[in-house]
mmCIF file of C-alpha atoms and ligand atoms in Angstrom:
data_model
loop_
_atom_site.group_PDB
_atom_site.id
_atom_site.type_symbol
_atom_site.label_atom_id
_atom_site.label_comp_id
_atom_site.label_asym_id
_atom_site.label_seq_id
_atom_site.Cartn_x
_atom_site.Cartn_y
_atom_site.Cartn_z
ATOM 1 C CA MET F 1 -0.059 0.002 0.023
ATOM 2 C CA GLN F 2 1.401 3.427 -0.989
ATOM 3 C CA LEU F 3 1.337 6.117 1.603
ATOM 4 C CA PHE F 4 1.026 9.776 0.415
ATOM 5 C CA LEU F 5 1.144 12.980 2.384
ATOM 6 C CA ASP F 6 -1.789 15.322 2.058
ATOM 7 C CA THR F 7 0.004 18.651 2.478
ATOM 8 C CA THR F 8 1.642 21.736 0.939
ATOM 9 C CA ASP F 9 3.958 22.271 3.876
ATOM 10 C CA THR F 10 7.279 21.643 2.248
ATOM 11 C CA ALA F 11 9.268 21.792 5.462
ATOM 12 C CA ILE F 12 7.202 19.083 7.112
ATOM 13 C CA LEU F 13 7.199 17.147 3.777
ATOM 14 C CA ALA F 14 11.048 17.181 3.607
ATOM 15 C CA ASP F 15 11.268 15.973 7.189
ATOM 16 C CA LEU F 16 8.892 13.083 6.690
ATOM 17 C CA ALA F 17 10.163 12.201 3.213
ATOM 18 C CA ALA F 18 13.561 11.644 4.736
ATOM 19 C CA THR F 19 12.124 8.505 6.459
ATOM 20 C CA GLY F 20 11.855 6.926 3.006
ATOM 21 C CA LEU F 21 8.244 6.043 3.791
ATOM 22 C CA VAL F 22 6.461 8.732 1.811
ATOM 23 C CA ASP F 23 5.482 7.474 -1.668
ATOM 24 C CA GLY F 24 3.836 10.607 -2.948
ATOM 25 C CA VAL F 25 1.877 13.811 -2.123
ATOM 26 C CA THR F 26 -1.643 15.129 -2.726
ATOM 27 C CA THR F 27 -2.711 18.781 -2.610
ATOM 28 C CA ASN F 28 -5.937 20.548 -3.201
ATOM 29 C CA PRO F 29 -7.052 24.214 -3.665
ATOM 30 C CA SER F 30 -7.615 24.535 0.165
ATOM 31 C CA LEU F 31 -4.169 23.276 0.928
ATOM 32 C CA ILE F 32 -2.673 25.601 -1.666
ATOM 33 C CA ALA F 33 -4.566 28.612 -0.164
ATOM 34 C CA LYS F 34 -3.273 27.524 3.314
ATOM 35 C CA SER F 35 0.343 27.617 2.008
ATOM 36 C CA GLY F 36 -0.052 31.266 1.016
ATOM 37 C CA ARG F 37 2.329 30.628 -1.906
ATOM 38 C CA PRO F 38 1.922 30.658 -5.716
ATOM 39 C CA MET F 39 0.544 27.277 -6.767
ATOM 40 C CA LEU F 40 3.067 26.523 -9.475
ATOM 41 C CA GLU F 41 5.960 27.377 -7.174
ATOM 42 C CA VAL F 42 4.837 25.086 -4.356
ATOM 43 C CA ILE F 43 3.901 22.221 -6.661
ATOM 44 C CA ALA F 44 7.380 22.443 -8.363
ATOM 45 C CA GLU F 45 9.095 22.366 -4.927
ATOM 46 C CA ILE F 46 7.002 19.351 -3.763
ATOM 47 C CA CYS F 47 7.829 17.503 -6.987
ATOM 48 C CA GLY F 48 11.525 18.031 -6.174
ATOM 49 C CA LEU F 49 11.068 16.582 -2.677
ATOM 50 C CA VAL F 50 9.509 13.262 -3.699
ATOM 51 C CA GLU F 51 10.011 10.981 -6.663
ATOM 52 C CA GLY F 52 6.450 9.647 -6.486
ATOM 53 C CA PRO F 53 3.131 11.060 -7.782
ATOM 54 C CA VAL F 54 2.217 14.641 -6.730
ATOM 55 C CA SER F 55 -1.499 15.566 -7.199
ATOM 56 C CA ALA F 56 -2.141 19.147 -8.291
ATOM 57 C CA GLU F 57 -5.806 20.135 -8.716
ATOM 58 C CA VAL F 58 -7.320 22.226 -11.478
ATOM 59 C CA ALA F 59 -9.430 25.243 -10.510
ATOM 60 C CA SER F 60 -11.723 25.417 -13.496
ATOM 61 C CA THR F 61 -15.110 23.700 -13.358
ATOM 62 C CA GLU F 62 -15.516 23.492 -17.129
ATOM 63 C CA THR F 63 -13.868 20.825 -19.363
ATOM 64 C CA GLU F 64 -11.925 23.202 -21.607
ATOM 65 C CA GLY F 65 -10.586 25.146 -18.715
ATOM 66 C CA MET F 66 -9.605 21.936 -16.869
ATOM 67 C CA LEU F 67 -7.769 20.734 -19.933
ATOM 68 C CA ALA F 68 -5.791 23.996 -20.315
ATOM 69 C CA GLU F 69 -4.953 24.127 -16.619
ATOM 70 C CA GLY F 70 -4.161 20.391 -16.395
ATOM 71 C CA ARG F 71 -1.742 20.531 -19.349
ATOM 72 C CA LYS F 72 0.042 23.443 -17.645
ATOM 73 C CA LEU F 73 0.269 21.598 -14.298
ATOM 74 C CA ALA F 74 1.480 18.416 -16.049
ATOM 75 C CA GLY F 75 4.264 20.496 -17.525
ATOM 76 C CA VAL F 76 5.631 21.520 -14.113
ATOM 77 C CA ALA F 77 7.228 18.134 -13.456
ATOM 78 C CA THR F 78 7.063 14.547 -14.755
ATOM 79 C CA ASN F 79 5.615 13.326 -11.493
ATOM 80 C CA VAL F 80 2.623 15.689 -11.493
ATOM 81 C CA VAL F 81 -0.817 13.955 -11.402
ATOM 82 C CA VAL F 82 -3.649 16.237 -12.516
ATOM 83 C CA LYS F 83 -6.447 16.201 -9.942
ATOM 84 C CA ILE F 84 -9.924 16.723 -11.276
ATOM 85 C CA PRO F 85 -13.293 16.969 -9.402
ATOM 86 C CA LEU F 86 -15.659 14.128 -10.017
ATOM 87 C CA THR F 87 -18.192 16.013 -12.163
ATOM 88 C CA ARG F 88 -19.498 15.366 -15.694
ATOM 89 C CA ALA F 89 -17.131 18.016 -17.019
ATOM 90 C CA GLY F 90 -14.278 16.542 -14.957
ATOM 91 C CA LEU F 91 -14.733 13.053 -16.272
ATOM 92 C CA VAL F 92 -14.803 14.319 -19.877
ATOM 93 C CA ALA F 93 -11.459 16.034 -19.128
ATOM 94 C CA CYS F 94 -10.235 12.893 -17.501
ATOM 95 C CA ALA F 95 -10.813 10.839 -20.672
ATOM 96 C CA HIS F 96 -8.890 13.465 -22.728
ATOM 97 C CA PHE F 97 -5.981 13.428 -20.332
ATOM 98 C CA GLY F 98 -5.879 9.616 -20.478
ATOM 99 C CA ARG F 99 -5.522 9.768 -24.240
ATOM 100 C CA GLU F 100 -2.762 12.360 -23.905
ATOM 101 C CA GLY F 101 -0.835 10.212 -21.403
ATOM 102 C CA ILE F 102 -1.450 12.564 -18.426
ATOM 103 C CA GLN F 103 -2.015 10.812 -15.109
ATOM 104 C CA THR F 104 -5.232 11.825 -13.365
ATOM 105 C CA ASN F 105 -6.577 11.699 -9.808
ATOM 106 C CA VAL F 106 -10.354 12.037 -9.768
ATOM 107 C CA THR F 107 -11.291 13.650 -6.382
ATOM 108 C CA LEU F 108 -14.296 14.423 -4.228
ATOM 109 C CA CYS F 109 -15.686 10.890 -4.675
ATOM 110 C CA PHE F 110 -18.504 9.994 -2.309
ATOM 111 C CA SER F 111 -20.263 6.966 -3.912
ATOM 112 C CA ALA F 112 -19.422 3.666 -5.646
ATOM 113 C CA ALA F 113 -21.481 4.793 -8.692
ATOM 114 C CA GLN F 114 -19.217 7.881 -8.988
ATOM 115 C CA ALA F 115 -16.129 5.657 -8.703
ATOM 116 C CA LEU F 116 -17.458 3.388 -11.435
ATOM 117 C CA LEU F 117 -17.769 6.330 -13.817
ATOM 118 C CA ALA F 118 -14.263 7.572 -12.944
ATOM 119 C CA ALA F 119 -12.822 4.147 -13.751
ATOM 120 C CA LYS F 120 -14.720 4.060 -17.062
ATOM 121 C CA ALA F 121 -13.279 7.566 -17.791
ATOM 122 C CA GLY F 122 -9.788 6.101 -17.376
ATOM 123 C CA ALA F 123 -8.831 7.764 -14.091
ATOM 124 C CA SER F 124 -5.355 6.784 -12.862
ATOM 125 C CA TYR F 125 -6.454 7.316 -9.234
ATOM 126 C CA ILE F 126 -9.845 7.731 -7.488
ATOM 127 C CA SER F 127 -10.006 9.659 -4.233
ATOM 128 C CA PRO F 128 -12.954 8.581 -2.059
ATOM 129 C CA PHE F 129 -13.268 10.971 0.901
ATOM 130 C CA VAL F 130 -13.632 8.652 3.938
ATOM 131 C CA GLY F 131 -13.541 11.311 6.785
ATOM 132 C CA ARG F 132 -16.036 13.598 5.195
ATOM 133 C CA LEU F 133 -18.499 10.727 4.861
ATOM 134 C CA ASP F 134 -17.934 9.794 8.455
ATOM 135 C CA ASP F 135 -18.393 13.459 9.369
ATOM 136 C CA HIS F 136 -21.923 13.127 7.845
ATOM 137 C CA GLY F 137 -22.761 9.924 9.773
ATOM 138 C CA ALA F 138 -22.055 7.569 6.908
ATOM 139 C CA ASP F 139 -19.520 4.677 6.958
ATOM 140 C CA GLY F 140 -16.809 6.079 4.772
ATOM 141 C CA MET F 141 -14.660 2.996 4.860
ATOM 142 C CA SER F 142 -17.476 0.842 3.416
ATOM 143 C CA LEU F 143 -17.125 2.923 0.305
ATOM 144 C CA ILE F 144 -13.484 1.812 -0.132
ATOM 145 C CA ALA F 145 -14.615 -1.803 0.141
ATOM 146 C CA GLU F 146 -17.428 -1.309 -2.425
ATOM 147 C CA ILE F 147 -15.147 0.358 -4.892
ATOM 148 C CA ARG F 148 -12.513 -2.411 -4.417
ATOM 149 C CA ALA F 149 -15.205 -5.026 -5.129
ATOM 150 C CA ILE F 150 -16.363 -3.312 -8.330
ATOM 151 C CA TYR F 151 -12.819 -2.538 -9.638
ATOM 152 C CA ASP F 152 -11.737 -6.137 -9.034
ATOM 153 C CA ALA F 153 -14.955 -7.577 -10.627
ATOM 154 C CA TYR F 154 -14.409 -5.644 -13.831
ATOM 155 C CA GLU F 155 -10.561 -5.450 -13.787
ATOM 156 C CA PHE F 156 -10.368 -1.717 -13.735
ATOM 157 C CA ASP F 157 -6.794 -0.359 -13.429
ATOM 158 C CA THR F 158 -7.720 2.767 -11.507
ATOM 159 C CA GLU F 159 -5.921 2.901 -8.150
ATOM 160 C CA ILE F 160 -8.057 3.535 -5.041
ATOM 161 C CA LEU F 161 -6.491 6.441 -3.097
ATOM 162 C CA ALA F 162 -8.229 6.667 0.322
ATOM 163 C CA ALA F 163 -8.553 10.302 1.148
ATOM 164 C CA SER F 164 -9.923 12.576 3.928
ATOM 165 C CA ILE F 165 -8.027 10.386 6.444
ATOM 166 C CA ARG F 166 -8.603 11.457 10.054
ATOM 167 C CA ASN F 167 -6.615 9.011 12.194
ATOM 168 C CA PRO F 168 -4.268 5.921 12.121
ATOM 169 C CA ALA F 169 -7.321 3.648 12.360
ATOM 170 C CA HIS F 170 -8.482 4.991 9.003
ATOM 171 C CA VAL F 171 -5.080 4.023 7.458
ATOM 172 C CA THR F 172 -5.359 0.470 8.806
ATOM 173 C CA ALA F 173 -8.961 0.095 7.755
ATOM 174 C CA ALA F 174 -8.185 1.433 4.289
ATOM 175 C CA ALA F 175 -5.367 -1.141 3.938
ATOM 176 C CA LEU F 176 -7.730 -3.925 5.140
ATOM 177 C CA ALA F 177 -10.446 -2.702 2.691
ATOM 178 C CA GLY F 178 -8.023 -3.006 -0.227
ATOM 179 C CA ALA F 179 -7.088 0.558 -0.941
ATOM 180 C CA ASP F 180 -4.051 0.920 -3.209
ATOM 181 C CA CYS F 181 -2.919 4.180 -1.432
ATOM 182 C CA ALA F 182 -3.937 6.443 1.386
ATOM 183 C CA THR F 183 -3.223 10.180 1.504
ATOM 184 C CA ILE F 184 -2.553 11.144 5.097
ATOM 185 C CA PRO F 185 -2.287 14.551 6.908
ATOM 186 C CA PRO F 186 1.276 14.922 8.352
ATOM 187 C CA GLY F 187 0.002 14.807 11.937
ATOM 188 C CA VAL F 188 -1.703 11.497 11.335
ATOM 189 C CA PHE F 189 1.352 10.109 9.469
ATOM 190 C CA THR F 190 3.518 10.982 12.514
ATOM 191 C CA ASP F 191 0.967 9.215 14.799
ATOM 192 C CA LEU F 192 1.347 6.005 12.746
ATOM 193 C CA PHE F 193 4.729 5.419 14.428
ATOM 194 C CA LYS F 194 3.420 5.695 17.867
ATOM 195 C CA HIS F 195 1.973 3.151 20.368
ATOM 196 C CA PRO F 196 2.199 3.509 24.132
ATOM 197 C CA LEU F 197 3.394 -0.082 24.643
ATOM 198 C CA THR F 198 6.226 0.538 22.204
ATOM 199 C CA GLU F 199 7.325 3.547 24.166
ATOM 200 C CA LYS F 200 6.946 1.677 27.495
ATOM 201 C CA GLY F 201 8.785 -1.358 26.230
ATOM 202 C CA LEU F 202 11.668 0.677 24.921
ATOM 203 C CA GLU F 203 12.025 2.555 28.178
ATOM 204 C CA GLN F 204 12.214 -0.839 29.962
ATOM 205 C CA PHE F 205 14.796 -2.157 27.477
ATOM 206 C CA MET F 206 16.956 0.962 27.853
ATOM 207 C CA SER F 207 16.756 0.769 31.644
ATOM 208 C CA ASP F 208 17.754 -2.847 31.742
ATOM 209 C CA TRP F 209 20.524 -2.327 29.176
ATOM 210 C CA ALA F 210 21.934 0.575 31.294
ATOM 211 C CA LYS F 211 22.272 -1.839 34.217
ATOM 212 C CA THR F 212 24.606 -4.114 32.175
ATOM 213 C CA GLY F 213 27.205 -1.303 31.928
ATOM 214 C CA GLN F 214 28.050 -2.577 28.477
ATOM 215 C CA SER F 215 28.593 -0.775 25.192
ATOM 216 C CA ILE F 216 28.010 -2.371 21.822
ATOM 217 C CA LEU F 217 30.628 -0.207 20.049
HETATM 218 O O1 LIG I 1 -6.821 16.370 -0.275
HETATM 219 C C1 LIG I 1 -7.812 15.456 -0.431
HETATM 220 C C2 LIG I 1 -8.469 15.018 0.884
HETATM 221 O O2 LIG I 1 -7.601 14.198 1.618
HETATM 222 C C3 LIG I 1 -8.889 16.245 1.732
HETATM 223 O O3 LIG I 1 -9.762 15.723 2.723
HETATM 224 O O4 LIG I 1 -11.484 16.121 4.404
HETATM 225 O O5 LIG I 1 -9.028 16.315 4.956
HETATM 226 O O6 LIG I 1 -10.127 18.078 3.562
HETATM 227 P P1 LIG I 1 -10.111 16.616 3.985
#
C-alpha cells in the first residue's frame, strides 16, 4: 500500500520524506490557499522533494478550462498527477488526459457509482473522501470496500486512493479494505509510528541495558 502525504507544507514534507516512507503527495485548492504561496511554485518544490506522484488540482469547473490548466500543471514536473473533481465536465477532461498520457486523480468521490464512472473515464487514481462521509454519519470505509469489489470484478486499473483520512485507524482500515494508497495529513502520518506499549517497552529495554554497563561499540 502506498502512503502519500496530504500537504503543501514543504518543510514538514522534507522532514517526513527523509524516512523513505512517503510514496507521494496530494494537494488541493484549500491546501494551496493555506500555503499562502503561488501554486506552480509550491507544486514544483514538492515535486523536487518526492519521486512519487504529486497531485495538483485544477481550479476550472469546465472541461476546456480543466484541460488547459491540467496541461500546464502536467508541464511543471514529470511526477505531477492532474487532480480533477468528479463531475461530468471533470470526467470528460479525465478521458482526454488519459488519451494524452497525463496521469489523473479524480477527487471528491462519495459513492461507488461515481467511482465506477471515474474508472470508465480512465482515471489513474480515484479519491474517495472517507472522513467527510464519516463526518456526515455515513460509513466512509465501506465505500472503499465497495469500490474495491467493483474494480476487481471488472478489472479496472484505476488505483483507489483513500482520502480525507482522520486518524491511524483509518489508514489500517483502508489497507484492510484493499485501498491501493492512502493520503494522510502529516500529523496522522507521525501518529502512525506511535504506540504507548512501544514507548513503555523501549524505556524498559533501555533501563535494563543501562544496568549491564556494556557498550556495543
Ligand atoms: O486532499 C484530499 C483530501 O484528503 C482532503 O480531505 O477532508 O481532509 O479536507 P479533507
